[in-house]
C-alpha positions as CSV (number, residue, x, y, z in Angstrom):
1,M,150.8,154.8,77.9
2,R,149.6,154.5,81.4
3,L,146.4,155.4,81.3
4,G,144.4,152.3,84.2
5,R,143.4,155.8,86.1
6,I,142.8,158.5,84.0
7,R,139.2,158.8,83.4
8,R,136.9,158.5,81.0
9,S,135.8,162.3,79.3
10,G,132.3,162.8,80.0
11,N,131.7,164.8,76.7
12,V,132.2,162.0,74.0
13,Q,129.5,161.7,71.9
14,D,129.9,157.7,70.2
15,R,127.5,158.1,67.2
16,R,128.7,154.9,65.5
17,A,125.9,152.6,65.6
18,M,123.7,155.5,64.5
19,G,122.9,157.5,60.6
20,P,124.5,161.0,60.4
21,K,122.8,163.4,62.5
22,K,120.9,166.2,60.7
23,V,123.2,169.7,61.5
24,A,122.5,172.4,59.5
25,A,125.1,173.7,57.6
26,G,125.5,177.4,58.2
27,G,128.0,178.5,55.1
28,G,129.4,175.5,53.7
29,L,132.9,173.6,54.7
30,G,134.7,175.5,57.4
31,L,138.4,176.5,56.8
32,L,139.2,174.1,59.5
33,L,137.3,170.9,57.9
34,M,139.7,171.6,54.4
35,V,142.3,171.6,56.5
36,G,140.7,168.7,58.2
37,L,140.2,167.3,54.4
38,I,143.6,168.0,53.5
39,F,145.4,165.8,56.3
40,L,145.3,162.6,54.0
41,S,145.0,164.4,50.0
42,G,148.8,165.4,50.1
43,G,147.9,169.7,50.5
44,N,146.1,169.9,47.3
45,L,142.8,171.6,47.8
46,G,141.3,171.1,44.1
47,D,141.5,167.5,45.3
48,V,139.7,168.5,48.4
49,L,136.6,169.9,47.1
50,Q,136.3,167.0,44.1
51,F,136.0,164.3,47.0
52,V,133.4,166.4,48.3
53,V,131.7,167.2,45.4
54,R,132.0,163.5,44.3
55,N,130.4,162.4,48.0
56,Q,127.0,165.0,48.4
57,A,125.1,162.6,46.9
58,N,126.4,159.6,49.0
59,V,126.2,161.0,52.4
60,Q,123.5,158.4,53.9
61,N,125.8,155.7,52.7
62,Q,127.6,153.4,55.9
63,P,129.7,151.2,55.9
64,A,129.0,147.6,56.6
65,P,129.0,146.7,60.2
66,L,131.6,145.2,62.2
67,N,132.6,141.5,63.0
68,P,132.5,141.4,66.6
69,Q,136.7,140.9,67.1
70,Q,136.4,144.6,64.9
71,Q,133.2,145.5,67.1
72,A,135.5,144.8,70.5
73,E,138.9,146.2,69.1
74,Q,136.6,149.1,68.7
75,D,135.3,150.3,71.9
76,E,137.9,149.6,73.5
77,Q,139.9,152.3,71.0
78,A,136.7,154.4,72.0
79,V,137.5,153.9,75.7
80,F,141.2,155.1,75.0
81,V,139.9,158.3,73.5
82,S,137.9,159.4,75.8
83,K,140.6,158.7,78.2
84,V,142.7,160.9,76.7
85,L,140.3,163.6,75.6
86,A,139.9,163.9,79.6
87,L,143.7,163.9,80.1
88,T,143.0,167.0,77.3
89,E,140.2,168.4,78.9
90,D,142.1,168.4,83.1
91,V,145.4,169.8,81.1
92,W,144.7,172.9,79.3
93,S,141.9,173.5,82.7
94,E,145.0,173.7,84.4
95,L,146.8,175.9,81.8
96,F,144.1,178.5,81.0
97,S,143.6,178.9,85.0
98,E,146.7,179.8,84.7
99,Y,146.2,182.7,82.8
100,G,143.2,183.7,84.1
101,R,140.9,181.8,81.4
102,A,138.0,179.3,82.3
103,Y,139.1,176.2,79.4
104,Q,135.3,175.3,77.9
105,P,136.6,171.5,76.7
106,P,135.4,170.3,72.7
107,Q,132.3,167.5,72.9
108,L,134.4,164.8,70.4
109,E,132.4,162.8,68.0
110,L,132.9,159.3,67.6
111,F,131.4,158.4,64.0
112,R,131.2,155.6,60.7
113,G,131.7,156.4,57.7
114,T,129.7,159.8,57.5
115,T,128.8,162.7,59.8
116,Q,127.6,166.2,59.3
117,T,128.2,168.7,61.7
118,A,127.9,172.5,61.4
119,C,130.8,173.1,58.7
120,G,129.7,170.4,56.3
121,H,129.8,166.5,55.4
122,G,132.2,165.2,57.5
123,A,133.7,161.6,56.0
124,A,135.9,158.8,57.3
125,A,138.2,159.5,54.6
126,M,139.4,163.3,56.0
127,G,140.8,161.4,58.7
128,P,140.3,163.3,61.9
129,F,139.4,166.6,62.4
130,Y,137.7,169.7,64.6
131,C,134.8,172.2,63.0
132,P,135.1,175.6,65.3
133,A,131.4,176.3,64.1
134,D,130.1,173.8,66.5
135,S,133.3,173.3,68.9
136,M,133.6,169.9,68.1
137,V,136.2,167.1,67.0
138,Y,135.7,164.2,64.5
139,I,136.9,161.0,64.5
140,D,136.1,157.2,62.6
141,L,138.0,154.9,64.6
142,S,138.9,153.4,61.2
143,F,141.7,156.0,60.7
144,Y,143.7,154.0,63.7
145,D,144.1,151.1,61.5
146,Q,145.6,153.8,58.3
147,L,147.5,155.6,61.1
148,R,149.4,152.1,61.3
149,D,149.4,150.6,57.9
150,E,149.5,153.1,56.1
151,L,151.2,156.2,57.6
152,N,153.5,153.8,59.6
153,S,152.7,154.9,62.7
154,P,151.4,152.7,65.3
155,G,151.2,152.6,68.6
156,D,149.0,154.0,71.7
157,F,150.5,157.8,71.7
158,A,150.3,158.1,68.0
159,Q,147.2,157.9,68.1
160,A,147.0,160.2,70.9
161,Y,149.4,163.0,69.6
162,V,146.2,163.1,66.7
163,I,143.4,163.4,69.3
164,A,146.5,166.1,70.9
165,H,146.6,168.4,67.8
166,E,142.7,168.1,66.9
167,V,142.4,169.5,70.4
168,G,145.3,172.0,69.5
169,H,142.8,173.5,66.9
170,H,140.4,174.2,69.4
171,V,142.5,175.4,71.9
172,Q,142.9,178.2,68.9
173,N,139.8,179.1,68.1
174,L,139.3,179.7,71.9
175,L,142.3,182.2,71.7
176,G,141.3,183.6,68.5
177,Y,144.5,182.2,66.1
178,S,141.7,180.2,63.6
179,D,139.7,183.7,63.4
180,L,143.2,185.1,62.7
181,V,143.7,182.8,59.9
182,Q,140.4,182.8,58.3
183,R,141.0,186.3,57.5
184,A,143.8,186.4,56.3
185,R,143.4,183.7,54.0
186,M,140.3,185.5,52.5
187,Q,142.6,188.9,51.5
188,S,145.7,186.5,50.4
189,S,146.2,184.7,47.3
190,E,146.6,180.3,46.7
191,E,150.0,180.8,48.3
192,E,149.9,183.4,50.7
193,A,146.8,181.0,52.3
194,N,148.3,177.5,52.3
195,Q,151.7,179.3,54.3
196,M,148.7,180.9,57.4
197,S,147.7,177.4,57.2
198,V,151.1,175.8,57.3
199,R,151.6,178.4,60.2
200,L,148.0,177.2,61.8
201,E,149.2,173.4,61.6
202,L,152.3,174.0,63.0
203,Q,150.9,175.9,65.9
204,A,149.0,173.1,66.5
205,D,151.7,170.5,66.3
206,Y,153.2,172.5,69.1
207,L,150.2,172.3,71.2
208,A,150.2,168.5,71.1
209,G,153.5,169.0,72.3
210,V,153.0,171.2,75.2
211,W,149.8,169.1,76.4
212,A,152.0,166.3,76.5
213,H,154.7,167.8,78.4
214,H,151.9,168.3,81.4
215,A,150.1,165.3,80.7
216,Q,153.2,163.6,81.4
217,Q,154.3,166.3,84.8
218,Q,150.7,166.0,86.2
219,F,149.9,162.1,85.4
220,Q,153.5,160.0,84.5
221,V,151.1,158.5,81.9
222,L,154.1,158.0,79.1
223,E,156.4,154.9,78.7
224,S,159.3,154.1,77.3
225,G,158.9,154.5,73.3
226,D,156.0,157.0,73.5
227,V,157.9,160.1,72.4
228,E,159.5,158.3,69.3
229,E,155.9,157.0,68.4
230,G,154.4,160.7,68.4
231,L,157.4,161.8,66.9
232,N,157.4,159.3,64.4
233,A,153.5,159.6,63.4
234,A,153.9,163.9,63.1
235,R,157.3,163.2,60.3
236,Q,154.5,160.3,58.2
237,I,152.0,163.3,58.0
238,G,154.4,166.4,56.9
239,D,153.3,167.5,53.4
240,D,156.2,166.6,51.7
241,M,155.8,162.8,52.8
242,L,152.0,162.8,51.9
243,Q,152.9,164.3,48.0
244,K,155.5,162.2,47.5
245,K,153.3,159.2,48.2
246,S,150.7,160.3,47.0
247,R,151.6,161.7,43.8
248,G,155.5,160.8,43.6
249,V,156.0,164.8,43.8
250,I,157.1,167.7,46.2
251,V,154.9,171.0,45.4
252,P,156.3,173.0,48.2
253,E,153.3,176.1,47.5
254,Q,150.6,173.5,47.9
255,F,151.9,172.9,51.5
256,T,149.4,173.1,53.9
257,H,150.3,171.5,56.9
258,G,154.0,172.0,57.4
259,T,156.9,169.3,56.1
260,S,158.0,166.5,58.0
261,A,160.8,168.0,59.2
262,Q,158.6,171.4,60.7
263,R,155.8,168.7,62.3
264,V,158.9,167.1,63.9
265,R,160.1,170.1,65.5
266,W,157.9,171.8,66.4
267,F,155.9,169.0,68.4
268,R,159.3,168.2,70.2
269,E,160.1,171.8,70.6
270,G,156.1,171.8,72.4
271,L,157.1,168.7,74.5
272,R,160.5,170.1,75.6
273,S,158.7,173.4,76.6
274,G,155.7,172.8,77.7
275,D,155.0,176.9,77.0
276,P,151.5,178.1,76.0
277,S,152.4,181.4,76.7
278,K,150.9,184.4,74.2
279,A,153.9,185.1,73.2
280,T,155.4,182.0,72.8
281,L,152.2,180.8,70.2
282,D,152.4,184.1,68.2
283,Q,155.5,184.0,67.1
284,F,154.0,181.0,64.6
285,F,152.8,184.3,63.3
286,D,154.7,186.9,63.5
287,S,157.7,185.1,62.2
288,S,159.3,184.9,58.8
289,Y,157.6,182.4,57.0
290,S,161.3,180.7,56.0
291,S,162.2,180.2,59.9
292,L,158.8,178.1,60.9
Protein backbone atom coordinates (compact mmCIF):
# COMPACT_ATOMS: atom_id res chain seq x y z
CA MET A 1 0.00 0.00 0.00
CA ARG A 2 1.12 3.56 -0.70
CA LEU A 3 0.67 5.28 2.66
CA GLY A 4 3.63 7.70 2.65
CA ARG A 5 1.45 10.81 2.46
CA ILE A 6 -1.41 9.51 4.58
CA ARG A 7 -1.83 11.22 7.96
CA ARG A 8 -1.86 9.34 11.26
CA SER A 9 -5.12 9.08 13.17
CA GLY A 10 -5.47 10.88 16.46
CA ASN A 11 -7.84 8.16 17.71
CA VAL A 12 -5.22 5.52 18.56
CA GLN A 13 -4.58 4.68 22.21
CA ASP A 14 -1.23 2.91 22.50
CA ARG A 15 -1.31 0.84 25.71
CA ARG A 16 1.29 -1.73 24.71
CA ALA A 17 3.61 -0.76 27.57
CA MET A 18 0.85 -0.53 30.17
CA GLY A 19 -1.10 -3.00 32.23
CA PRO A 20 -4.79 -3.72 31.64
CA LYS A 21 -6.90 -0.61 32.14
CA LYS A 22 -9.78 -0.58 34.61
CA VAL A 23 -13.16 -0.42 32.90
CA ALA A 24 -16.52 -1.47 34.26
CA ALA A 25 -17.58 -4.67 32.56
CA GLY A 26 -21.26 -3.78 32.54
CA GLY A 27 -23.40 -6.68 31.38
CA GLY A 28 -20.46 -8.98 30.63
CA LEU A 29 -19.32 -10.11 27.23
CA GLY A 30 -21.08 -8.21 24.46
CA LEU A 31 -22.24 -9.84 21.25
CA LEU A 32 -19.52 -8.46 19.03
CA LEU A 33 -16.76 -9.27 21.50
CA MET A 34 -17.87 -12.89 21.36
CA VAL A 35 -17.87 -12.65 17.59
CA GLY A 36 -14.28 -11.43 17.80
CA LEU A 37 -13.39 -14.34 20.08
CA ILE A 38 -14.88 -16.81 17.63
CA PHE A 39 -12.63 -15.36 14.91
CA LEU A 40 -9.79 -17.78 15.71
CA SER A 41 -11.78 -20.55 17.42
CA GLY A 42 -13.37 -22.04 14.31
CA GLY A 43 -16.85 -20.83 15.23
CA ASN A 44 -17.44 -22.95 18.37
CA LEU A 45 -19.12 -20.75 20.97
CA GLY A 46 -18.56 -23.40 23.65
CA ASP A 47 -14.81 -23.22 23.06
CA VAL A 48 -15.02 -19.43 23.36
CA LEU A 49 -16.79 -19.49 26.71
CA GLN A 50 -14.37 -22.11 28.07
CA PHE A 51 -11.52 -19.83 27.01
CA VAL A 52 -13.05 -16.92 28.91
CA VAL A 53 -13.53 -18.96 32.09
CA ARG A 54 -9.96 -20.31 31.96
CA ASN A 55 -8.51 -16.82 31.56
CA GLN A 56 -10.59 -14.80 34.02
CA ALA A 57 -8.04 -15.24 36.82
CA ASN A 58 -5.04 -14.42 34.66
CA VAL A 59 -6.07 -11.23 32.89
CA GLN A 60 -3.38 -9.21 34.69
CA ASN A 61 -0.55 -11.32 33.25
CA GLN A 62 1.46 -9.58 30.54
CA PRO A 63 3.72 -11.14 27.91
CA ALA A 64 7.51 -10.99 28.07
CA PRO A 65 9.15 -7.73 26.97
CA LEU A 66 9.99 -7.37 23.29
CA ASN A 67 13.58 -7.33 22.15
CA PRO A 68 14.75 -4.18 20.30
CA GLN A 69 14.10 -5.64 16.85
CA GLN A 70 10.62 -6.81 17.80
CA GLN A 71 9.88 -3.43 19.37
CA ALA A 72 10.98 -1.62 16.21
CA GLU A 73 8.83 -3.90 14.05
CA GLN A 74 5.77 -3.34 16.24
CA ASP A 75 6.35 0.41 16.32
CA GLU A 76 6.35 0.37 12.52
CA GLN A 77 3.14 -1.67 12.56
CA ALA A 78 1.59 0.84 14.98
CA VAL A 79 2.25 3.65 12.50
CA PHE A 80 0.68 1.53 9.75
CA VAL A 81 -2.42 0.88 11.86
CA SER A 82 -2.75 4.58 12.64
CA LYS A 83 -2.60 5.50 8.95
CA VAL A 84 -5.12 2.86 7.93
CA LEU A 85 -7.45 4.03 10.70
CA ALA A 86 -7.08 7.59 9.38
CA LEU A 87 -8.09 6.35 5.94
CA THR A 88 -11.22 4.78 7.38
CA GLU A 89 -12.03 8.06 9.13
CA ASP A 90 -11.64 10.09 5.94
CA VAL A 91 -13.61 7.67 3.77
CA TRP A 92 -16.49 7.04 6.15
CA SER A 93 -16.76 10.73 7.08
CA GLU A 94 -17.21 11.55 3.40
CA LEU A 95 -19.71 8.75 2.81
CA PHE A 96 -21.80 9.57 5.89
CA SER A 97 -21.80 13.23 4.83
CA GLU A 98 -23.22 12.27 1.44
CA TYR A 99 -26.20 10.75 3.26
CA GLY A 100 -26.64 13.74 5.56
CA ARG A 101 -25.06 12.19 8.63
CA ALA A 102 -21.98 12.92 10.74
CA TYR A 103 -19.55 10.06 11.18
CA GLN A 104 -18.33 9.42 14.70
CA PRO A 105 -15.03 7.52 14.36
CA PRO A 106 -14.09 4.76 16.78
CA GLN A 107 -11.12 4.78 19.08
CA LEU A 108 -8.54 2.03 18.47
CA GLU A 109 -6.52 0.54 21.31
CA LEU A 110 -3.20 -1.20 20.76
CA PHE A 111 -2.52 -3.60 23.63
CA ARG A 112 -0.23 -6.49 24.50
CA GLY A 113 -1.50 -9.70 26.05
CA THR A 114 -4.68 -8.62 27.77
CA THR A 115 -6.83 -5.55 28.22
CA GLN A 116 -10.12 -4.55 29.79
CA THR A 117 -13.03 -3.35 27.68
CA ALA A 118 -16.59 -2.23 28.27
CA CYS A 119 -17.61 -5.64 26.86
CA GLY A 120 -15.43 -7.65 29.25
CA HIS A 121 -11.88 -8.99 29.24
CA GLY A 122 -9.94 -8.83 26.00
CA ALA A 123 -6.96 -11.04 25.16
CA ALA A 124 -4.53 -11.44 22.28
CA ALA A 125 -5.87 -14.93 21.56
CA MET A 126 -9.19 -13.41 20.52
CA GLY A 127 -7.71 -11.70 17.50
CA PRO A 128 -8.80 -8.12 16.70
CA PHE A 129 -12.30 -7.26 17.86
CA TYR A 130 -14.76 -4.39 18.17
CA CYS A 131 -16.69 -3.57 21.34
CA PRO A 132 -19.92 -1.66 20.64
CA ALA A 133 -20.34 -0.68 24.30
CA ASP A 134 -17.30 1.62 24.17
CA SER A 135 -17.09 2.07 20.36
CA MET A 136 -13.51 0.82 20.33
CA VAL A 137 -11.45 -1.48 18.12
CA TYR A 138 -8.86 -3.56 19.96
CA ILE A 139 -5.73 -5.03 18.37
CA ASP A 140 -2.72 -6.86 19.77
CA LEU A 141 -0.13 -6.38 17.04
CA SER A 142 1.15 -9.92 17.50
CA PHE A 143 -1.96 -10.94 15.58
CA TYR A 144 -0.32 -9.78 12.39
CA ASP A 145 2.38 -12.40 12.89
CA GLN A 146 -0.37 -15.01 13.23
CA LEU A 147 -2.10 -13.64 10.16
CA ARG A 148 1.09 -14.10 8.16
CA ASP A 149 2.46 -17.32 9.65
CA GLU A 150 -0.58 -19.31 10.84
CA LEU A 151 -3.34 -18.03 8.58
CA ASN A 152 -1.20 -17.82 5.42
CA SER A 153 -2.19 -14.20 4.82
CA PRO A 154 0.90 -12.04 4.32
CA GLY A 155 0.90 -8.48 3.02
CA ASP A 156 0.02 -5.00 4.21
CA PHE A 157 -3.39 -4.94 2.56
CA ALA A 158 -4.31 -8.16 4.35
CA GLN A 159 -3.55 -6.28 7.57
CA ALA A 160 -5.57 -3.28 6.41
CA TYR A 161 -8.52 -5.54 5.58
CA VAL A 162 -8.59 -6.71 9.21
CA ILE A 163 -8.80 -3.12 10.47
CA ALA A 164 -11.39 -2.18 7.86
CA HIS A 165 -13.52 -5.18 8.84
CA GLU A 166 -13.53 -4.16 12.52
CA VAL A 167 -14.31 -0.55 11.58
CA GLY A 168 -17.11 -2.04 9.48
CA HIS A 169 -18.57 -3.34 12.75
CA HIS A 170 -18.42 0.21 14.09
CA VAL A 171 -20.31 1.46 11.03
CA GLN A 172 -22.90 -1.26 11.65
CA ASN A 173 -23.20 -0.09 15.24
CA LEU A 174 -23.79 3.51 14.14
CA LEU A 175 -26.40 2.43 11.58
CA GLY A 176 -28.33 0.17 13.95
CA TYR A 177 -27.51 -3.22 12.44
CA SER A 178 -25.68 -4.41 15.55
CA ASP A 179 -28.73 -3.80 17.73
CA LEU A 180 -30.94 -5.51 15.17
CA VAL A 181 -28.78 -8.64 15.32
CA GLN A 182 -28.52 -8.64 19.10
CA ARG A 183 -32.30 -8.44 19.48
CA ALA A 184 -32.82 -11.20 16.91
CA ARG A 185 -30.27 -13.47 18.60
CA MET A 186 -32.05 -13.19 21.93
CA GLN A 187 -35.25 -14.53 20.35
CA SER A 188 -33.72 -17.24 18.17
CA SER A 189 -32.42 -20.78 18.35
CA GLU A 190 -28.65 -21.27 18.43
CA GLU A 191 -28.55 -22.10 14.73
CA GLU A 192 -30.66 -19.05 13.83
CA ALA A 193 -28.53 -16.84 16.06
CA ASN A 194 -25.40 -18.10 14.31
CA GLN A 195 -26.97 -17.27 10.96
CA MET A 196 -27.63 -13.71 12.13
CA SER A 197 -23.96 -13.46 13.13
CA VAL A 198 -22.95 -14.65 9.67
CA ARG A 199 -25.12 -11.97 8.08
CA LEU A 200 -23.46 -9.31 10.26
CA GLU A 201 -19.95 -10.57 9.47
CA LEU A 202 -20.54 -10.75 5.72
CA GLN A 203 -21.92 -7.23 5.81
CA ALA A 204 -18.76 -6.12 7.64
CA ASP A 205 -16.67 -7.77 4.91
CA TYR A 206 -18.72 -5.90 2.33
CA LEU A 207 -18.20 -2.63 4.21
CA ALA A 208 -14.46 -3.29 4.28
CA GLY A 209 -14.61 -3.60 0.51
CA VAL A 210 -16.63 -0.40 0.22
CA TRP A 211 -13.96 1.37 2.25
CA ALA A 212 -11.17 0.03 0.03
CA HIS A 213 -13.06 1.11 -3.11
CA HIS A 214 -13.32 4.71 -1.94
CA ALA A 215 -9.85 4.79 -0.35
CA GLN A 216 -8.42 3.92 -3.75
CA GLN A 217 -10.60 6.47 -5.56
CA GLN A 218 -9.72 9.27 -3.15
CA PHE A 219 -6.09 8.50 -2.25
CA GLN A 220 -4.75 5.93 -4.77
CA VAL A 221 -3.29 3.80 -2.00
CA LEU A 222 -3.44 0.36 -3.62
CA GLU A 223 -0.49 -1.24 -5.35
CA SER A 224 -0.24 -4.28 -7.60
CA GLY A 225 -1.12 -7.40 -5.63
CA ASP A 226 -2.92 -5.61 -2.81
CA VAL A 227 -6.41 -6.72 -3.82
CA GLU A 228 -5.23 -10.33 -4.04
CA GLU A 229 -3.77 -10.04 -0.51
CA GLY A 230 -7.10 -8.84 0.85
CA LEU A 231 -9.12 -11.51 -0.93
CA ASN A 232 -6.71 -14.18 0.30
CA ALA A 233 -7.12 -12.96 3.89
CA ALA A 234 -10.91 -13.15 3.54
CA ARG A 235 -10.52 -16.68 2.15
CA GLN A 236 -8.24 -17.88 4.93
CA ILE A 237 -10.61 -16.84 7.74
CA GLY A 238 -13.75 -18.50 6.42
CA ASP A 239 -15.51 -20.67 9.00
CA ASP A 240 -15.16 -23.78 6.86
CA MET A 241 -11.40 -23.36 6.50
CA LEU A 242 -10.86 -22.51 10.18
CA GLN A 243 -12.99 -25.43 11.34
CA LYS A 244 -11.16 -27.80 9.04
CA LYS A 245 -7.80 -26.63 10.42
CA SER A 246 -8.79 -26.63 14.09
CA ARG A 247 -11.09 -29.68 14.31
CA GLY A 248 -10.74 -31.58 11.06
CA VAL A 249 -14.47 -31.39 10.32
CA ILE A 250 -16.83 -28.74 8.97
CA VAL A 251 -20.07 -28.04 10.86
CA PRO A 252 -22.17 -25.48 8.94
CA GLU A 253 -24.66 -25.12 11.80
CA GLN A 254 -21.87 -23.59 13.89
CA PHE A 255 -20.73 -21.05 11.29
CA THR A 256 -20.65 -17.53 12.73
CA HIS A 257 -18.64 -15.62 10.11
CA GLY A 258 -19.42 -17.27 6.77
CA THR A 259 -17.55 -19.59 4.45
CA SER A 260 -14.37 -18.66 2.63
CA ALA A 261 -16.36 -18.31 -0.60
CA GLN A 262 -18.93 -16.02 1.05
CA ARG A 263 -16.33 -13.79 2.67
CA VAL A 264 -14.41 -13.45 -0.58
CA ARG A 265 -17.62 -12.80 -2.51
CA TRP A 266 -18.82 -9.94 -0.32
CA PHE A 267 -15.45 -8.30 0.18
CA ARG A 268 -14.97 -8.37 -3.59
CA GLU A 269 -18.46 -7.00 -4.19
CA GLY A 270 -17.82 -4.08 -1.84
CA LEU A 271 -14.55 -3.41 -3.66
CA ARG A 272 -16.36 -3.45 -6.98
CA SER A 273 -19.44 -1.39 -6.18
CA GLY A 274 -18.44 0.95 -3.35
CA ASP A 275 -22.17 1.20 -2.60
CA PRO A 276 -23.02 1.90 1.07
CA SER A 277 -26.70 2.69 0.50
CA LYS A 278 -29.29 1.51 3.01
CA ALA A 279 -31.09 -0.55 0.39
CA THR A 280 -27.92 -2.46 -0.37
CA LEU A 281 -26.98 -2.99 3.28
CA ASP A 282 -30.50 -4.09 4.21
CA GLN A 283 -30.22 -6.95 1.72
CA PHE A 284 -27.89 -8.78 4.08
CA PHE A 285 -30.81 -9.20 6.44
CA ASP A 286 -33.74 -9.21 4.01
CA SER A 287 -32.39 -11.89 1.66
CA SER A 288 -32.72 -15.60 2.33
CA TYR A 289 -29.77 -17.07 4.18
CA SER A 290 -29.07 -19.55 1.39
CA SER A 291 -28.59 -16.71 -1.13
CA LEU A 292 -25.73 -15.05 0.76
